[in-house]
Amino acid sequence: MAEANSNPEQLMELLITIAIIAILAAVGVPMYSGNIRAAKNADAQNTLKSIYLMEKNYFAENYCYYVTSGTGDQSSSINQYLLGSTTPTTGPIVVGASNVYFYITAGTVGSGGACTGANSNDYVAFAQSRSDSSITYSINQQNVKTGF
C-alpha cells in the first residue's frame, strides 16, 4: 500500500491550496490593518467632538473653558474635570490603553481676567497618536477641526 503523500497530484493540489491561502492573507491583512486604523481615528475624532460639547457646558457654568496643565497625556484630567468622571483613569476616555492621548491647550486669546489657571478664554483640544506624532487631530471652541 502506497503512502498518500507520494501521489504527485495530491502534492500539487496541496501546493495550490497553500498558494491561494497565502495570496488571500497577503491581500487581507493590510486591508484589515487599515480598517482598524480607520476605526481608531474615527474614535479619536468622536472623542474630540464630545470634548467640544462638554466644553460648551463648562463655559455655560464657569464663563471660561477648561484647559489641561500640559501637552502630554491629560486624559485622566479631562475625564475628571471636564467629563465629570468619578473614576478618571478608566473613562469615559480610557487612559493609557488607547493608541491616542488627549490634551487641551489655551487658544490664541488664552488666559486673562477671571479665566486663569485651568480656565481660558478659548481652547484647542488635541488627540495625538502615541506611535506616530504626525497623526494629530484638533478642535477648538468654534468647532474648527484640523486633521479630520
PDB file of C-alpha atoms in Angstrom:
ATOM      1  CA  MET A   1       0.000   0.000   0.000  1.00  0.00           C
ATOM      2  CA  ALA A   2       1.487   3.330  -1.092  1.00  0.00           C
ATOM      3  CA  GLU A   3       1.607   6.416   1.153  1.00  0.00           C
ATOM      4  CA  ALA A   4      -0.837   9.253   0.408  1.00  0.00           C
ATOM      5  CA  ASN A   5       1.979  11.828   0.230  1.00  0.00           C
ATOM      6  CA  SER A   6       3.745  10.068  -2.628  1.00  0.00           C
ATOM      7  CA  ASN A   7       0.964  10.887  -5.106  1.00  0.00           C
ATOM      8  CA  PRO A   8       2.201  13.863  -7.207  1.00  0.00           C
ATOM      9  CA  GLU A   9      -1.359  15.052  -7.946  1.00  0.00           C
ATOM     10  CA  GLN A  10      -2.177  15.371  -4.248  1.00  0.00           C
ATOM     11  CA  LEU A  11       1.054  17.279  -3.615  1.00  0.00           C
ATOM     12  CA  MET A  12       0.233  19.695  -6.444  1.00  0.00           C
ATOM     13  CA  GLU A  13      -3.283  20.267  -5.058  1.00  0.00           C
ATOM     14  CA  LEU A  14      -1.821  20.946  -1.617  1.00  0.00           C
ATOM     15  CA  LEU A  15       0.708  23.436  -3.017  1.00  0.00           C
ATOM     16  CA  ILE A  16      -2.009  25.250  -4.980  1.00  0.00           C
ATOM     17  CA  THR A  17      -4.216  25.426  -1.868  1.00  0.00           C
ATOM     18  CA  ILE A  18      -1.348  26.843   0.203  1.00  0.00           C
ATOM     19  CA  ALA A  19      -0.572  29.389  -2.543  1.00  0.00           C
ATOM     20  CA  ILE A  20      -4.192  30.565  -2.650  1.00  0.00           C
ATOM     21  CA  ILE A  21      -4.290  30.955   1.140  1.00  0.00           C
ATOM     22  CA  ALA A  22      -1.010  32.922   1.049  1.00  0.00           C
ATOM     23  CA  ILE A  23      -2.363  35.290  -1.626  1.00  0.00           C
ATOM     24  CA  LEU A  24      -5.573  35.868   0.337  1.00  0.00           C
ATOM     25  CA  ALA A  25      -3.565  36.570   3.501  1.00  0.00           C
ATOM     26  CA  ALA A  26      -1.256  38.970   1.654  1.00  0.00           C
ATOM     27  CA  VAL A  27      -4.261  40.962   0.437  1.00  0.00           C
ATOM     28  CA  GLY A  28      -6.445  40.642   3.535  1.00  0.00           C
ATOM     29  CA  VAL A  29      -4.033  41.565   6.343  1.00  0.00           C
ATOM     30  CA  PRO A  30      -3.230  45.098   5.058  1.00  0.00           C
ATOM     31  CA  MET A  31      -6.919  45.758   4.442  1.00  0.00           C
ATOM     32  CA  TYR A  32      -7.743  44.572   7.960  1.00  0.00           C
ATOM     33  CA  SER A  33      -4.990  46.736   9.463  1.00  0.00           C
ATOM     34  CA  GLY A  34      -6.258  49.749   7.511  1.00  0.00           C
ATOM     35  CA  ASN A  35      -9.777  49.204   8.829  1.00  0.00           C
ATOM     36  CA  ILE A  36      -8.504  49.020  12.404  1.00  0.00           C
ATOM     37  CA  ARG A  37      -6.523  52.246  11.947  1.00  0.00           C
ATOM     38  CA  ALA A  38      -9.557  54.000  10.426  1.00  0.00           C
ATOM     39  CA  ALA A  39     -11.747  52.890  13.343  1.00  0.00           C
ATOM     40  CA  LYS A  40      -9.234  54.196  15.901  1.00  0.00           C
ATOM     41  CA  ASN A  41      -9.008  57.521  14.050  1.00  0.00           C
ATOM     42  CA  ALA A  42     -12.801  57.823  13.966  1.00  0.00           C
ATOM     43  CA  ASP A  43     -12.936  57.056  17.707  1.00  0.00           C
ATOM     44  CA  ALA A  44     -10.401  59.821  18.433  1.00  0.00           C
ATOM     45  CA  GLN A  45     -12.375  62.288  16.320  1.00  0.00           C
ATOM     46  CA  ASN A  46     -15.633  61.371  18.069  1.00  0.00           C
ATOM     47  CA  THR A  47     -13.997  61.856  21.466  1.00  0.00           C
ATOM     48  CA  LEU A  48     -12.851  65.317  20.377  1.00  0.00           C
ATOM     49  CA  LYS A  49     -16.430  66.135  19.372  1.00  0.00           C
ATOM     50  CA  SER A  50     -17.561  65.034  22.848  1.00  0.00           C
ATOM     51  CA  ILE A  51     -14.907  67.271  24.407  1.00  0.00           C
ATOM     52  CA  TYR A  52     -16.206  70.150  22.269  1.00  0.00           C
ATOM     53  CA  LEU A  53     -19.754  69.618  23.560  1.00  0.00           C
ATOM     54  CA  MET A  54     -18.633  69.307  27.186  1.00  0.00           C
ATOM     55  CA  GLU A  55     -16.558  72.491  26.832  1.00  0.00           C
ATOM     56  CA  LYS A  56     -19.764  74.299  25.846  1.00  0.00           C
ATOM     57  CA  ASN A  57     -21.366  73.076  29.092  1.00  0.00           C
ATOM     58  CA  TYR A  58     -18.262  74.000  31.095  1.00  0.00           C
ATOM     59  CA  PHE A  59     -18.317  77.504  29.603  1.00  0.00           C
ATOM     60  CA  ALA A  60     -22.018  77.934  30.431  1.00  0.00           C
ATOM     61  CA  GLU A  61     -21.261  77.159  34.089  1.00  0.00           C
ATOM     62  CA  ASN A  62     -17.854  78.860  34.503  1.00  0.00           C
ATOM     63  CA  TYR A  63     -17.725  81.577  31.793  1.00  0.00           C
ATOM     64  CA  CYS A  64     -14.349  80.132  30.782  1.00  0.00           C
ATOM     65  CA  TYR A  65     -13.124  76.993  29.023  1.00  0.00           C
ATOM     66  CA  TYR A  66     -11.252  74.154  30.717  1.00  0.00           C
ATOM     67  CA  VAL A  67      -7.604  73.613  29.695  1.00  0.00           C
ATOM     68  CA  THR A  68      -5.167  70.954  30.884  1.00  0.00           C
ATOM     69  CA  SER A  69      -1.859  71.665  32.600  1.00  0.00           C
ATOM     70  CA  GLY A  70       0.325  70.169  29.859  1.00  0.00           C
ATOM     71  CA  THR A  71       0.526  68.733  26.378  1.00  0.00           C
ATOM     72  CA  GLY A  72       1.232  65.102  27.278  1.00  0.00           C
ATOM     73  CA  ASP A  73      -1.439  62.535  28.094  1.00  0.00           C
ATOM     74  CA  GLN A  74      -4.011  64.540  30.052  1.00  0.00           C
ATOM     75  CA  SER A  75      -6.871  62.090  29.514  1.00  0.00           C
ATOM     76  CA  SER A  76      -7.478  61.453  33.226  1.00  0.00           C
ATOM     77  CA  SER A  77      -7.676  65.205  33.960  1.00  0.00           C
ATOM     78  CA  ILE A  78     -10.140  65.650  31.108  1.00  0.00           C
ATOM     79  CA  ASN A  79     -12.171  62.715  32.427  1.00  0.00           C
ATOM     80  CA  GLN A  80     -12.303  64.175  35.919  1.00  0.00           C
ATOM     81  CA  TYR A  81     -12.654  67.921  35.423  1.00  0.00           C
ATOM     82  CA  LEU A  82     -14.435  68.196  32.090  1.00  0.00           C
ATOM     83  CA  LEU A  83     -16.321  64.939  31.597  1.00  0.00           C
ATOM     84  CA  GLY A  84     -17.215  64.565  35.293  1.00  0.00           C
ATOM     85  CA  SER A  85     -15.919  61.035  35.825  1.00  0.00           C
ATOM     86  CA  THR A  86     -15.537  59.771  39.390  1.00  0.00           C
ATOM     87  CA  THR A  87     -13.033  57.198  38.089  1.00  0.00           C
ATOM     88  CA  PRO A  88     -10.773  59.376  35.903  1.00  0.00           C
ATOM     89  CA  THR A  89      -8.335  56.622  34.902  1.00  0.00           C
ATOM     90  CA  THR A  90     -10.978  54.322  33.434  1.00  0.00           C
ATOM     91  CA  GLY A  91     -13.300  56.530  31.496  1.00  0.00           C
ATOM     92  CA  PRO A  92     -15.034  57.873  29.530  1.00  0.00           C
ATOM     93  CA  ILE A  93     -11.609  58.259  27.872  1.00  0.00           C
ATOM     94  CA  VAL A  94      -9.602  55.117  28.631  1.00  0.00           C
ATOM     95  CA  VAL A  95      -6.204  56.229  29.939  1.00  0.00           C
ATOM     96  CA  GLY A  96      -3.044  54.543  28.676  1.00  0.00           C
ATOM     97  CA  ALA A  97      -4.726  51.668  26.846  1.00  0.00           C
ATOM     98  CA  SER A  98      -5.545  53.620  23.723  1.00  0.00           C
ATOM     99  CA  ASN A  99      -3.197  54.402  20.870  1.00  0.00           C
ATOM    100  CA  VAL A 100      -4.299  58.052  21.225  1.00  0.00           C
ATOM    101  CA  TYR A 101      -3.991  60.543  24.059  1.00  0.00           C
ATOM    102  CA  PHE A 102      -5.774  63.846  24.631  1.00  0.00           C
ATOM    103  CA  TYR A 103      -4.916  67.304  25.957  1.00  0.00           C
ATOM    104  CA  ILE A 104      -6.444  70.790  25.813  1.00  0.00           C
ATOM    105  CA  THR A 105      -4.409  73.984  25.469  1.00  0.00           C
ATOM    106  CA  ALA A 106      -5.350  77.639  25.676  1.00  0.00           C
ATOM    107  CA  GLY A 107      -6.064  79.173  22.284  1.00  0.00           C
ATOM    108  CA  THR A 108      -4.736  82.426  20.882  1.00  0.00           C
ATOM    109  CA  VAL A 109      -6.558  84.639  23.408  1.00  0.00           C
ATOM    110  CA  GLY A 110      -5.561  82.399  26.315  1.00  0.00           C
ATOM    111  CA  SER A 111      -5.997  83.293  29.964  1.00  0.00           C
ATOM    112  CA  GLY A 112      -6.897  86.644  31.375  1.00  0.00           C
ATOM    113  CA  GLY A 113      -9.371  88.288  33.725  1.00  0.00           C
ATOM    114  CA  ALA A 114     -11.391  85.624  35.528  1.00  0.00           C
ATOM    115  CA  CYS A 115     -10.069  82.910  33.188  1.00  0.00           C
ATOM    116  CA  THR A 116      -6.837  81.848  34.866  1.00  0.00           C
ATOM    117  CA  GLY A 117      -5.224  78.562  35.898  1.00  0.00           C
ATOM    118  CA  ALA A 118      -7.213  75.675  34.497  1.00  0.00           C
ATOM    119  CA  ASN A 119      -9.502  78.113  32.664  1.00  0.00           C
ATOM    120  CA  SER A 120      -9.081  80.007  29.413  1.00  0.00           C
ATOM    121  CA  ASN A 121     -10.980  82.391  27.155  1.00  0.00           C
ATOM    122  CA  ASP A 122     -10.577  79.923  24.282  1.00  0.00           C
ATOM    123  CA  TYR A 123      -9.076  76.477  23.727  1.00  0.00           C
ATOM    124  CA  VAL A 124      -7.791  73.888  21.280  1.00  0.00           C
ATOM    125  CA  ALA A 125      -8.353  70.214  22.160  1.00  0.00           C
ATOM    126  CA  PHE A 126      -5.932  67.685  20.658  1.00  0.00           C
ATOM    127  CA  ALA A 127      -5.929  63.935  20.026  1.00  0.00           C
ATOM    128  CA  GLN A 128      -2.439  62.652  19.219  1.00  0.00           C
ATOM    129  CA  SER A 129      -1.251  59.199  18.246  1.00  0.00           C
ATOM    130  CA  ARG A 130       1.200  57.590  20.667  1.00  0.00           C
ATOM    131  CA  SER A 131       3.010  55.732  17.872  1.00  0.00           C
ATOM    132  CA  ASP A 132       3.062  58.456  15.180  1.00  0.00           C
ATOM    133  CA  SER A 133       3.122  62.055  16.399  1.00  0.00           C
ATOM    134  CA  SER A 134       2.308  63.302  12.888  1.00  0.00           C
ATOM    135  CA  ILE A 135      -1.230  61.942  13.358  1.00  0.00           C
ATOM    136  CA  THR A 136      -2.900  64.728  15.315  1.00  0.00           C
ATOM    137  CA  TYR A 137      -6.499  65.911  15.306  1.00  0.00           C
ATOM    138  CA  SER A 138      -7.756  69.104  16.914  1.00  0.00           C
ATOM    139  CA  ILE A 139     -10.946  71.029  17.549  1.00  0.00           C
ATOM    140  CA  ASN A 140     -11.455  74.481  19.073  1.00  0.00           C
ATOM    141  CA  GLN A 141     -14.264  76.409  20.754  1.00  0.00           C
ATOM    142  CA  GLN A 142     -15.636  77.457  17.336  1.00  0.00           C
ATOM    143  CA  ASN A 143     -15.852  73.803  16.201  1.00  0.00           C
ATOM    144  CA  VAL A 144     -12.998  74.328  13.729  1.00  0.00           C
ATOM    145  CA  LYS A 145     -11.423  70.906  13.127  1.00  0.00           C
ATOM    146  CA  THR A 146      -7.986  70.043  11.758  1.00  0.00           C
ATOM    147  CA  GLY A 147      -6.727  66.657  10.640  1.00  0.00           C
ATOM    148  CA  PHE A 148     -10.252  65.218  10.290  1.00  0.00           C
TER     149      PHE A 148
END
